[in-house]
Amino acid sequence: MKFAIISAGEGSRLSQEGVQLPKPLVKLSGKSMIDRLIDIFIENDAEEIVVIINNEVQMTKEHMVELQKKVSVPLRVIVKTTPSSMHSFYELSKYLKDDKFCMTTVDTIFREDEFADYIEAFKNSDKDGMMAVTDYIDDEKPLYISTDENLKIKGFHDLKTDGCKYISGGIYCLTSKAISTLEKCMENGLSRMRNFQRELIVDGMNLEAYPFSKILDVDHASDIVKAEDFLNHKE
């Protein structure tokens, strides 16, 4: 199974708030966020890891070159500045077409034991996709998810509606079938990952929600301490 990381954003909010490191290199309890994700993926038997970073931050590019020399699995690094996460996914998708894969953004913070259970569940699943969800809402623009009683995903919503217990956690386990939907989105000029997910439903994909206790994003300087406390089980 392959794993992928979207890390092509500028991290402008963090830098405006005084964080000097580029977002992928921001440290949580002494380890950069991108290193943490890669280590977790390796622990979950990654066959290959594909990462996209933007072309504007030399420090991140240098870090990834050194990391490629150290890790124990193939690490492919795409250097390209993109206008959205969905465009970044499109660049990654060229290397994800032949297998099940898991993709997330570099600042997605979760507990490792929950993630391992999630990956194992997807490996043994016949679903077209399994989306990580949480009922913990600490997002400026959450994407609400409606499901049936068996956690089959019925829709993705900008506003909370009946049947929306969960929001998207920003971790996506998908089969190669999803790539054709992504390509259609690109051809039709769509952007944003949430629109891609809606198109998965339109295309009849069988998607299941997989609940995590909590998933955080590091968008602001204050989120760094919050993420460290969460990972150290202080909250």
PDB file of N, CA, C and O in Angstrom, residues 109-183:
ATOM      1  N   ILE A 109      -2.973  15.937  12.479  1.00  0.00           N
ATOM      2  CA  ILE A 109      -2.442  15.334  13.695  1.00  0.00           C
ATOM      3  C   ILE A 109      -3.452  14.341  14.260  1.00  0.00           C
ATOM      4  O   ILE A 109      -4.615  14.694  14.488  1.00  0.00           O
ATOM      5  N   PHE A 110      -3.014  13.133  14.501  1.00  0.00           N
ATOM      6  CA  PHE A 110      -3.885  12.059  14.972  1.00  0.00           C
ATOM      7  C   PHE A 110      -3.060  11.137  15.865  1.00  0.00           C
ATOM      8  O   PHE A 110      -1.823  11.197  15.878  1.00  0.00           O
ATOM      9  N   ARG A 111      -3.749  10.261  16.570  1.00  0.00           N
ATOM     10  CA  ARG A 111      -3.054   9.287  17.412  1.00  0.00           C
ATOM     11  C   ARG A 111      -2.649   8.079  16.573  1.00  0.00           C
ATOM     12  O   ARG A 111      -3.417   7.567  15.764  1.00  0.00           O
ATOM     13  N   GLU A 112      -1.438   7.619  16.820  1.00  0.00           N
ATOM     14  CA  GLU A 112      -0.856   6.578  15.984  1.00  0.00           C
ATOM     15  C   GLU A 112      -1.596   5.251  16.093  1.00  0.00           C
ATOM     16  O   GLU A 112      -1.706   4.512  15.106  1.00  0.00           O
ATOM     17  N   ASP A 113      -2.092   4.911  17.276  1.00  0.00           N
ATOM     18  CA  ASP A 113      -2.786   3.634  17.422  1.00  0.00           C
ATOM     19  C   ASP A 113      -4.102   3.633  16.639  1.00  0.00           C
ATOM     20  O   ASP A 113      -4.458   2.623  16.019  1.00  0.00           O
ATOM     21  N   GLU A 114      -4.798   4.768  16.654  1.00  0.00           N
ATOM     22  CA  GLU A 114      -6.041   4.858  15.882  1.00  0.00           C
ATOM     23  C   GLU A 114      -5.747   4.767  14.385  1.00  0.00           C
ATOM     24  O   GLU A 114      -6.498   4.130  13.634  1.00  0.00           O
ATOM     25  N   PHE A 115      -4.665   5.392  13.967  1.00  0.00           N
ATOM     26  CA  PHE A 115      -4.307   5.362  12.552  1.00  0.00           C
ATOM     27  C   PHE A 115      -3.962   3.946  12.110  1.00  0.00           C
ATOM     28  O   PHE A 115      -4.374   3.505  11.025  1.00  0.00           O
ATOM     29  N   ALA A 116      -3.230   3.217  12.931  1.00  0.00           N
ATOM     30  CA  ALA A 116      -2.865   1.840  12.580  1.00  0.00           C
ATOM     31  C   ALA A 116      -4.104   0.966  12.421  1.00  0.00           C
ATOM     32  O   ALA A 116      -4.193   0.153  11.485  1.00  0.00           O
ATOM     33  N   ASP A 117      -5.078   1.140  13.305  1.00  0.00           N
ATOM     34  CA  ASP A 117      -6.333   0.377  13.195  1.00  0.00           C
ATOM     35  C   ASP A 117      -7.091   0.754  11.929  1.00  0.00           C
ATOM     36  O   ASP A 117      -7.700  -0.101  11.265  1.00  0.00           O
ATOM     37  N   TYR A 118      -7.057   2.023  11.601  1.00  0.00           N
ATOM     38  CA  TYR A 118      -7.725   2.535  10.397  1.00  0.00           C
ATOM     39  C   TYR A 118      -7.112   1.927   9.133  1.00  0.00           C
ATOM     40  O   TYR A 118      -7.833   1.440   8.243  1.00  0.00           O
ATOM     41  N   ILE A 119      -5.798   1.921   9.062  1.00  0.00           N
ATOM     42  CA  ILE A 119      -5.125   1.363   7.888  1.00  0.00           C
ATOM     43  C   ILE A 119      -5.409  -0.125   7.761  1.00  0.00           C
ATOM     44  O   ILE A 119      -5.683  -0.637   6.667  1.00  0.00           O
ATOM     45  N   GLU A 120      -5.380  -0.840   8.865  1.00  0.00           N
ATOM     46  CA  GLU A 120      -5.660  -2.272   8.827  1.00  0.00           C
ATOM     47  C   GLU A 120      -7.096  -2.530   8.362  1.00  0.00           C
ATOM     48  O   GLU A 120      -7.354  -3.445   7.579  1.00  0.00           O
ATOM     49  N   ALA A 121      -8.017  -1.711   8.848  1.00  0.00           N
ATOM     50  CA  ALA A 121      -9.410  -1.862   8.431  1.00  0.00           C
ATOM     51  C   ALA A 121      -9.561  -1.639   6.934  1.00  0.00           C
ATOM     52  O   ALA A 121     -10.302  -2.378   6.249  1.00  0.00           O
ATOM     53  N   PHE A 122      -8.872  -0.646   6.391  1.00  0.00           N
ATOM     54  CA  PHE A 122      -8.988  -0.377   4.958  1.00  0.00           C
ATOM     55  C   PHE A 122      -8.338  -1.485   4.129  1.00  0.00           C
ATOM     56  O   PHE A 122      -8.868  -1.874   3.080  1.00  0.00           O
ATOM     57  N   LYS A 123      -7.206  -1.994   4.584  1.00  0.00           N
ATOM     58  CA  LYS A 123      -6.551  -3.081   3.850  1.00  0.00           C
ATOM     59  C   LYS A 123      -7.480  -4.286   3.707  1.00  0.00           C
ATOM     60  O   LYS A 123      -7.443  -4.992   2.694  1.00  0.00           O
ATOM     61  N   ASN A 124      -8.308  -4.507   4.716  1.00  0.00           N
ATOM     62  CA  ASN A 124      -9.201  -5.659   4.719  1.00  0.00           C
ATOM     63  C   ASN A 124     -10.598  -5.344   4.187  1.00  0.00           C
ATOM     64  O   ASN A 124     -11.487  -6.192   4.233  1.00  0.00           O
ATOM     65  N   SER A 125     -10.777  -4.121   3.684  1.00  0.00           N
ATOM     66  CA  SER A 125     -12.095  -3.673   3.247  1.00  0.00           C
ATOM     67  C   SER A 125     -12.265  -3.854   1.745  1.00  0.00           C
ATOM     68  O   SER A 125     -11.301  -3.813   0.973  1.00  0.00           O
ATOM     69  N   ASP A 126     -13.515  -4.020   1.338  1.00  0.00           N
ATOM     70  CA  ASP A 126     -13.830  -4.052  -0.092  1.00  0.00           C
ATOM     71  C   ASP A 126     -14.438  -2.732  -0.559  1.00  0.00           C
ATOM     72  O   ASP A 126     -14.938  -2.618  -1.672  1.00  0.00           O
ATOM     73  N   LYS A 127     -14.393  -1.704   0.307  1.00  0.00           N
ATOM     74  CA  LYS A 127     -14.953  -0.399  -0.032  1.00  0.00           C
ATOM     75  C   LYS A 127     -14.044   0.330  -1.033  1.00  0.00           C
ATOM     76  O   LYS A 127     -12.842   0.080  -1.125  1.00  0.00           O
ATOM     77  N   ASP A 128     -14.644   1.280  -1.758  1.00  0.00           N
ATOM     78  CA  ASP A 128     -13.857   2.111  -2.673  1.00  0.00           C
ATOM     79  C   ASP A 128     -13.031   3.147  -1.923  1.00  0.00           C
ATOM     80  O   ASP A 128     -12.040   3.652  -2.451  1.00  0.00           O
ATOM     81  N   GLY A 129     -13.473   3.468  -0.725  1.00  0.00           N
ATOM     82  CA  GLY A 129     -12.739   4.445   0.072  1.00  0.00           C
ATOM     83  C   GLY A 129     -13.171   4.392   1.521  1.00  0.00           C
ATOM     84  O   GLY A 129     -14.294   3.986   1.837  1.00  0.00           O
ATOM     85  N   MET A 130     -12.275   4.789   2.386  1.00  0.00           N
ATOM     86  CA  MET A 130     -12.570   4.873   3.813  1.00  0.00           C
ATOM     87  C   MET A 130     -12.019   6.206   4.303  1.00  0.00           C
ATOM     88  O   MET A 130     -10.806   6.441   4.237  1.00  0.00           O
ATOM     89  N   MET A 131     -12.905   7.098   4.736  1.00  0.00           N
ATOM     90  CA  MET A 131     -12.516   8.450   5.116  1.00  0.00           C
ATOM     91  C   MET A 131     -12.440   8.579   6.638  1.00  0.00           C
ATOM     92  O   MET A 131     -13.374   8.199   7.354  1.00  0.00           O
ATOM     93  N   ALA A 132     -11.331   9.096   7.131  1.00  0.00           N
ATOM     94  CA  ALA A 132     -11.210   9.352   8.561  1.00  0.00           C
ATOM     95  C   ALA A 132     -12.127  10.509   8.944  1.00  0.00           C
ATOM     96  O   ALA A 132     -12.131  11.558   8.287  1.00  0.00           O
ATOM     97  N   VAL A 133     -12.900  10.315  10.006  1.00  0.00           N
ATOM     98  CA  VAL A 133     -13.824  11.353  10.472  1.00  0.00           C
ATOM     99  C   VAL A 133     -13.678  11.494  11.980  1.00  0.00           C
ATOM    100  O   VAL A 133     -13.126  10.633  12.657  1.00  0.00           O
ATOM    101  N   THR A 134     -14.192  12.593  12.509  1.00  0.00           N
ATOM    102  CA  THR A 134     -14.164  12.830  13.946  1.00  0.00           C
ATOM    103  C   THR A 134     -15.376  13.670  14.328  1.00  0.00           C
ATOM    104  O   THR A 134     -15.882  14.448  13.508  1.00  0.00           O
ATOM    105  N   ASP A 135     -15.821  13.508  15.573  1.00  0.00           N
ATOM    106  CA  ASP A 135     -16.883  14.392  16.064  1.00  0.00           C
ATOM    107  C   ASP A 135     -16.314  15.560  16.859  1.00  0.00           C
ATOM    108  O   ASP A 135     -17.059  16.349  17.429  1.00  0.00           O
ATOM    109  N   TYR A 136     -14.966  15.673  16.874  1.00  0.00           N
ATOM    110  CA  TYR A 136     -14.296  16.814  17.497  1.00  0.00           C
ATOM    111  C   TYR A 136     -14.167  17.910  16.443  1.00  0.00           C
ATOM    112  O   TYR A 136     -13.538  17.707  15.397  1.00  0.00           O
ATOM    113  N   ILE A 137     -14.761  19.046  16.701  1.00  0.00           N
ATOM    114  CA  ILE A 137     -14.786  20.119  15.700  1.00  0.00           C
ATOM    115  C   ILE A 137     -13.964  21.306  16.187  1.00  0.00           C
ATOM    116  O   ILE A 137     -14.334  21.997  17.134  1.00  0.00           O
ATOM    117  N   ASP A 138     -12.819  21.511  15.559  1.00  0.00           N
ATOM    118  CA  ASP A 138     -11.954  22.647  15.859  1.00  0.00           C
ATOM    119  C   ASP A 138     -11.375  23.151  14.545  1.00  0.00           C
ATOM    120  O   ASP A 138     -10.186  23.310  14.380  1.00  0.00           O
ATOM    121  N   ASP A 139     -12.248  23.353  13.592  1.00  0.00           N
ATOM    122  CA  ASP A 139     -11.853  23.718  12.237  1.00  0.00           C
ATOM    123  C   ASP A 139     -12.600  24.978  11.837  1.00  0.00           C
ATOM    124  O   ASP A 139     -13.779  25.142  12.158  1.00  0.00           O
ATOM    125  N   GLU A 140     -11.926  25.867  11.128  1.00  0.00           N
ATOM    126  CA  GLU A 140     -12.554  27.124  10.722  1.00  0.00           C
ATOM    127  C   GLU A 140     -13.644  26.896   9.677  1.00  0.00           C
ATOM    128  O   GLU A 140     -14.648  27.605   9.658  1.00  0.00           O
ATOM    129  N   LYS A 141     -13.449  25.927   8.807  1.00  0.00           N
ATOM    130  CA  LYS A 141     -14.441  25.621   7.777  1.00  0.00           C
ATOM    131  C   LYS A 141     -14.600  24.108   7.674  1.00  0.00           C
ATOM    132  O   LYS A 141     -14.128  23.474   6.718  1.00  0.00           O
ATOM    133  N   PRO A 142     -15.250  23.490   8.665  1.00  0.00           N
ATOM    134  CA  PRO A 142     -15.364  22.030   8.656  1.00  0.00           C
ATOM    135  C   PRO A 142     -16.200  21.523   7.492  1.00  0.00           C
ATOM    136  O   PRO A 142     -17.112  22.195   7.022  1.00  0.00           O
ATOM    137  N   LEU A 143     -15.869  20.312   7.051  1.00  0.00           N
ATOM    138  CA  LEU A 143     -16.654  19.628   6.040  1.00  0.00           C
ATOM    139  C   LEU A 143     -17.448  18.548   6.759  1.00  0.00           C
ATOM    140  O   LEU A 143     -16.890  17.571   7.262  1.00  0.00           O
ATOM    141  N   TYR A 144     -18.771  18.747   6.824  1.00  0.00           N
ATOM    142  CA  TYR A 144     -19.633  17.799   7.526  1.00  0.00           C
ATOM    143  C   TYR A 144     -19.926  16.598   6.637  1.00  0.00           C
ATOM    144  O   TYR A 144     -20.017  16.718   5.409  1.00  0.00           O
ATOM    145  N   ILE A 145     -20.084  15.451   7.287  1.00  0.00           N
ATOM    146  CA  ILE A 145     -20.304  14.198   6.560  1.00  0.00           C
ATOM    147  C   ILE A 145     -21.577  13.539   7.072  1.00  0.00           C
ATOM    148  O   ILE A 145     -21.732  13.329   8.276  1.00  0.00           O
ATOM    149  N   SER A 146     -22.476  13.234   6.173  1.00  0.00           N
ATOM    150  CA  SER A 146     -23.687  12.502   6.543  1.00  0.00           C
ATOM    151  C   SER A 146     -23.491  11.030   6.195  1.00  0.00           C
ATOM    152  O   SER A 146     -22.915  10.688   5.168  1.00  0.00           O
ATOM    153  N   THR A 147     -23.972  10.165   7.105  1.00  0.00           N
ATOM    154  CA  THR A 147     -23.818   8.728   6.914  1.00  0.00           C
ATOM    155  C   THR A 147     -25.133   8.021   7.244  1.00  0.00           C
ATOM    156  O   THR A 147     -26.028   8.600   7.871  1.00  0.00           O
ATOM    157  N   ASP A 148     -25.222   6.754   6.851  1.00  0.00           N
ATOM    158  CA  ASP A 148     -26.334   5.932   7.315  1.00  0.00           C
ATOM    159  C   ASP A 148     -25.907   5.232   8.608  1.00  0.00           C
ATOM    160  O   ASP A 148     -24.816   5.481   9.140  1.00  0.00           O
ATOM    161  N   GLU A 149     -26.735   4.325   9.108  1.00  0.00           N
ATOM    162  CA  GLU A 149     -26.451   3.680  10.391  1.00  0.00           C
ATOM    163  C   GLU A 149     -25.237   2.762  10.335  1.00  0.00           C
ATOM    164  O   GLU A 149     -24.653   2.409  11.370  1.00  0.00           O
ATOM    165  N   ASN A 150     -24.810   2.398   9.131  1.00  0.00           N
ATOM    166  CA  ASN A 150     -23.641   1.537   8.959  1.00  0.00           C
ATOM    167  C   ASN A 150     -22.385   2.325   8.595  1.00  0.00           C
ATOM    168  O   ASN A 150     -21.376   1.737   8.198  1.00  0.00           O
ATOM    169  N   LEU A 151     -22.465   3.649   8.736  1.00  0.00           N
ATOM    170  CA  LEU A 151     -21.352   4.562   8.450  1.00  0.00           C
ATOM    171  C   LEU A 151     -21.015   4.655   6.955  1.00  0.00           C
ATOM    172  O   LEU A 151     -19.939   5.122   6.594  1.00  0.00           O
ATOM    173  N   LYS A 152     -21.942   4.217   6.093  1.00  0.00           N
ATOM    174  CA  LYS A 152     -21.754   4.484   4.669  1.00  0.00           C
ATOM    175  C   LYS A 152     -21.983   5.974   4.433  1.00  0.00           C
ATOM    176  O   LYS A 152     -22.976   6.550   4.891  1.00  0.00           O
ATOM    177  N   ILE A 153     -21.063   6.614   3.731  1.00  0.00           N
ATOM    178  CA  ILE A 153     -21.143   8.057   3.522  1.00  0.00           C
ATOM    179  C   ILE A 153     -22.189   8.376   2.456  1.00  0.00           C
ATOM    180  O   ILE A 153     -22.155   7.843   1.346  1.00  0.00           O
ATOM    181  N   LYS A 154     -23.091   9.268   2.811  1.00  0.00           N
ATOM    182  CA  LYS A 154     -24.156   9.680   1.900  1.00  0.00           C
ATOM    183  C   LYS A 154     -23.882  11.036   1.263  1.00  0.00           C
ATOM    184  O   LYS A 154     -24.389  11.333   0.184  1.00  0.00           O
ATOM    185  N   GLY A 155     -23.116  11.899   1.949  1.00  0.00           N
ATOM    186  CA  GLY A 155     -22.870  13.219   1.392  1.00  0.00           C
ATOM    187  C   GLY A 155     -21.839  14.006   2.180  1.00  0.00           C
ATOM    188  O   GLY A 155     -21.513  13.679   3.332  1.00  0.00           O
ATOM    189  N   PHE A 156     -21.326  15.054   1.539  1.00  0.00           N
ATOM    190  CA  PHE A 156     -20.362  15.988   2.141  1.00  0.00           C
ATOM    191  C   PHE A 156     -20.979  17.379   2.100  1.00  0.00           C
ATOM    192  O   PHE A 156     -21.439  17.819   1.037  1.00  0.00           O
ATOM    193  N   HIS A 157     -20.968  18.091   3.227  1.00  0.00           N
ATOM    194  CA  HIS A 157     -21.751  19.317   3.348  1.00  0.00           C
ATOM    195  C   HIS A 157     -20.930  20.445   3.992  1.00  0.00           C
ATOM    196  O   HIS A 157     -20.202  20.220   4.963  1.00  0.00           O
ATOM    197  N   ASP A 158     -21.088  21.646   3.448  1.00  0.00           N
ATOM    198  CA  ASP A 158     -20.427  22.812   4.037  1.00  0.00           C
ATOM    199  C   ASP A 158     -21.082  23.231   5.344  1.00  0.00           C
ATOM    200  O   ASP A 158     -20.429  23.814   6.217  1.00  0.00           O
ATOM    201  N   LEU A 159     -22.365  22.961   5.481  1.00  0.00           N
ATOM    202  CA  LEU A 159     -23.115  23.308   6.684  1.00  0.00           C
ATOM    203  C   LEU A 159     -23.665  22.044   7.324  1.00  0.00           C
ATOM    204  O   LEU A 159     -23.989  21.074   6.643  1.00  0.00           O
ATOM    205  N   LYS A 160     -23.800  22.057   8.634  1.00  0.00           N
ATOM    206  CA  LYS A 160     -24.303  20.894   9.352  1.00  0.00           C
ATOM    207  C   LYS A 160     -25.776  20.694   9.052  1.00  0.00           C
ATOM    208  O   LYS A 160     -26.575  21.622   9.109  1.00  0.00           O
ATOM    209  N   THR A 161     -26.116  19.463   8.710  1.00  0.00           N
ATOM    210  CA  THR A 161     -27.511  19.112   8.447  1.00  0.00           C
ATOM    211  C   THR A 161     -27.872  17.885   9.283  1.00  0.00           C
ATOM    212  O   THR A 161     -27.023  17.312   9.969  1.00  0.00           O
ATOM    213  N   ASP A 162     -29.108  17.475   9.236  1.00  0.00           N
ATOM    214  CA  ASP A 162     -29.527  16.261   9.946  1.00  0.00           C
ATOM    215  C   ASP A 162     -28.706  15.074   9.458  1.00  0.00           C
ATOM    216  O   ASP A 162     -28.486  14.899   8.256  1.00  0.00           O
ATOM    217  N   GLY A 163     -28.272  14.257  10.398  1.00  0.00           N
ATOM    218  CA  GLY A 163     -27.479  13.087  10.041  1.00  0.00           C
ATOM    219  C   GLY A 163     -25.996  13.340   9.958  1.00  0.00           C
ATOM    220  O   GLY A 163     -25.234  12.446   9.590  1.00  0.00           O
ATOM    221  N   CYS A 164     -25.565  14.563  10.303  1.00  0.00           N
ATOM    222  CA  CYS A 164     -24.143  14.905  10.250  1.00  0.00           C
ATOM    223  C   CYS A 164     -23.546  14.880  11.660  1.00  0.00           C
ATOM    224  O   CYS A 164     -23.468  15.921  12.333  1.00  0.00           O
ATOM    225  N   LYS A 165     -23.127  13.732  12.099  1.00  0.00           N
ATOM    226  CA  LYS A 165     -22.473  13.615  13.403  1.00  0.00           C
ATOM    227  C   LYS A 165     -20.995  13.946  13.308  1.00  0.00           C
ATOM    228  O   LYS A 165     -20.387  14.414  14.266  1.00  0.00           O
ATOM    229  N   TYR A 166     -20.414  13.702  12.138  1.00  0.00           N
ATOM    230  CA  TYR A 166     -18.958  13.801  11.990  1.00  0.00           C
ATOM    231  C   TYR A 166     -18.562  14.882  10.981  1.00  0.00           C
ATOM    232  O   TYR A 166     -19.353  15.297  10.141  1.00  0.00           O
ATOM    233  N   ILE A 167     -17.278  15.267  11.089  1.00  0.00           N
ATOM    234  CA  ILE A 167     -16.649  16.092  10.062  1.00  0.00           C
ATOM    235  C   ILE A 167     -15.467  15.327   9.481  1.00  0.00           C
ATOM    236  O   ILE A 167     -14.962  14.379  10.081  1.00  0.00           O
ATOM    237  N   SER A 168     -15.019  15.771   8.336  1.00  0.00           N
ATOM    238  CA  SER A 168     -13.853  15.145   7.706  1.00  0.00           C
ATOM    239  C   SER A 168     -12.612  15.401   8.536  1.00  0.00           C
ATOM    240  O   SER A 168     -12.364  16.513   9.003  1.00  0.00           O
ATOM    241  N   GLY A 169     -11.798  14.353   8.687  1.00  0.00           N
ATOM    242  CA  GLY A 169     -10.531  14.499   9.384  1.00  0.00           C
ATOM    243  C   GLY A 169      -9.374  14.766   8.451  1.00  0.00           C
ATOM    244  O   GLY A 169      -8.239  14.937   8.893  1.00  0.00           O
ATOM    245  N   GLY A 170      -9.629  14.778   7.149  1.00  0.00           N
ATOM    246  CA  GLY A 170      -8.566  15.088   6.196  1.00  0.00           C
ATOM    247  C   GLY A 170      -7.592  13.954   5.957  1.00  0.00           C
ATOM    248  O   GLY A 170      -6.456  14.186   5.523  1.00  0.00           O
ATOM    249  N   ILE A 171      -8.004  12.723   6.238  1.00  0.00           N
ATOM    250  CA  ILE A 171      -7.198  11.545   5.909  1.00  0.00           C
ATOM    251  C   ILE A 171      -8.053  10.681   5.000  1.00  0.00           C
ATOM    252  O   ILE A 171      -9.181  10.337   5.341  1.00  0.00           O
ATOM    253  N   TYR A 172      -7.499  10.332   3.838  1.00  0.00           N
ATOM    254  CA  TYR A 172      -8.280   9.657   2.815  1.00  0.00           C
ATOM    255  C   TYR A 172      -7.618   8.341   2.435  1.00  0.00           C
ATOM    256  O   TYR A 172      -6.487   8.325   1.955  1.00  0.00           O
ATOM    257  N   CYS A 173      -8.302   7.233   2.646  1.00  0.00           N
ATOM    258  CA  CYS A 173      -7.880   5.938   2.122  1.00  0.00           C
ATOM    259  C   CYS A 173      -8.756   5.631   0.918  1.00  0.00           C
ATOM    260  O   CYS A 173      -9.990   5.583   1.030  1.00  0.00           O
ATOM    261  N   LEU A 174      -8.141   5.413  -0.226  1.00  0.00           N
ATOM    262  CA  LEU A 174      -8.887   5.261  -1.473  1.00  0.00           C
ATOM    263  C   LEU A 174      -8.280   4.160  -2.335  1.00  0.00           C
ATOM    264  O   LEU A 174      -7.104   3.802  -2.174  1.00  0.00           O
ATOM    265  N   THR A 175      -9.079   3.653  -3.240  1.00  0.00           N
ATOM    266  CA  THR A 175      -8.577   2.748  -4.259  1.00  0.00           C
ATOM    267  C   THR A 175      -8.291   3.546  -5.527  1.00  0.00           C
ATOM    268  O   THR A 175      -8.654   4.724  -5.643  1.00  0.00           O
ATOM    269  N   SER A 176      -7.683   2.882  -6.475  1.00  0.00           N
ATOM    270  CA  SER A 176      -7.317   3.571  -7.715  1.00  0.00           C
ATOM    271  C   SER A 176      -8.532   4.053  -8.495  1.00  0.00           C
ATOM    272  O   SER A 176      -8.409   4.924  -9.360  1.00  0.00           O
ATOM    273  N   LYS A 177      -9.726   3.530  -8.186  1.00  0.00           N
ATOM    274  CA  LYS A 177     -10.944   3.989  -8.870  1.00  0.00           C
ATOM    275  C   LYS A 177     -11.160   5.490  -8.681  1.00  0.00           C
ATOM    276  O   LYS A 177     -11.746   6.155  -9.535  1.00  0.00           O
ATOM    277  N   ALA A 178     -10.687   6.024  -7.551  1.00  0.00           N
ATOM    278  CA  ALA A 178     -10.899   7.443  -7.261  1.00  0.00           C
ATOM    279  C   ALA A 178     -10.130   8.358  -8.214  1.00  0.00           C
ATOM    280  O   ALA A 178     -10.499   9.527  -8.387  1.00  0.00           O
ATOM    281  N   ILE A 179      -9.078   7.834  -8.822  1.00  0.00           N
ATOM    282  CA  ILE A 179      -8.254   8.675  -9.697  1.00  0.00           C
ATOM    283  C   ILE A 179      -9.052   9.139 -10.916  1.00  0.00           C
ATOM    284  O   ILE A 179      -8.891  10.270 -11.382  1.00  0.00           O
ATOM    285  N   SER A 180      -9.923   8.283 -11.424  1.00  0.00           N
ATOM    286  CA  SER A 180     -10.721   8.690 -12.588  1.00  0.00           C
ATOM    287  C   SER A 180     -11.660   9.835 -12.222  1.00  0.00           C
ATOM    288  O   SER A 180     -11.896  10.741 -13.033  1.00  0.00           O
ATOM    289  N   THR A 181     -12.201   9.814 -11.009  1.00  0.00           N
ATOM    290  CA  THR A 181     -13.037  10.927 -10.548  1.00  0.00           C
ATOM    291  C   THR A 181     -12.212  12.199 -10.435  1.00  0.00           C
ATOM    292  O   THR A 181     -12.655  13.287 -10.825  1.00  0.00           O
ATOM    293  N   LEU A 182     -11.012  12.074  -9.898  1.00  0.00           N
ATOM    294  CA  LEU A 182     -10.125  13.234  -9.784  1.00  0.00           C
ATOM    295  C   LEU A 182      -9.820  13.822 -11.159  1.00  0.00           C
ATOM    296  O   LEU A 182      -9.867  15.048 -11.352  1.00  0.00           O
ATOM    297  N   GLU A 183      -9.523  12.984 -12.114  1.00  0.00           N
ATOM    298  CA  GLU A 183      -9.208  13.465 -13.461  1.00  0.00           C
ATOM    299  C   GLU A 183     -10.406  14.179 -14.071  1.00  0.00           C
ATOM    300  O   GLU A 183     -10.250  15.203 -14.763  1.00  0.00           O
TER     301      GLU A 183
END
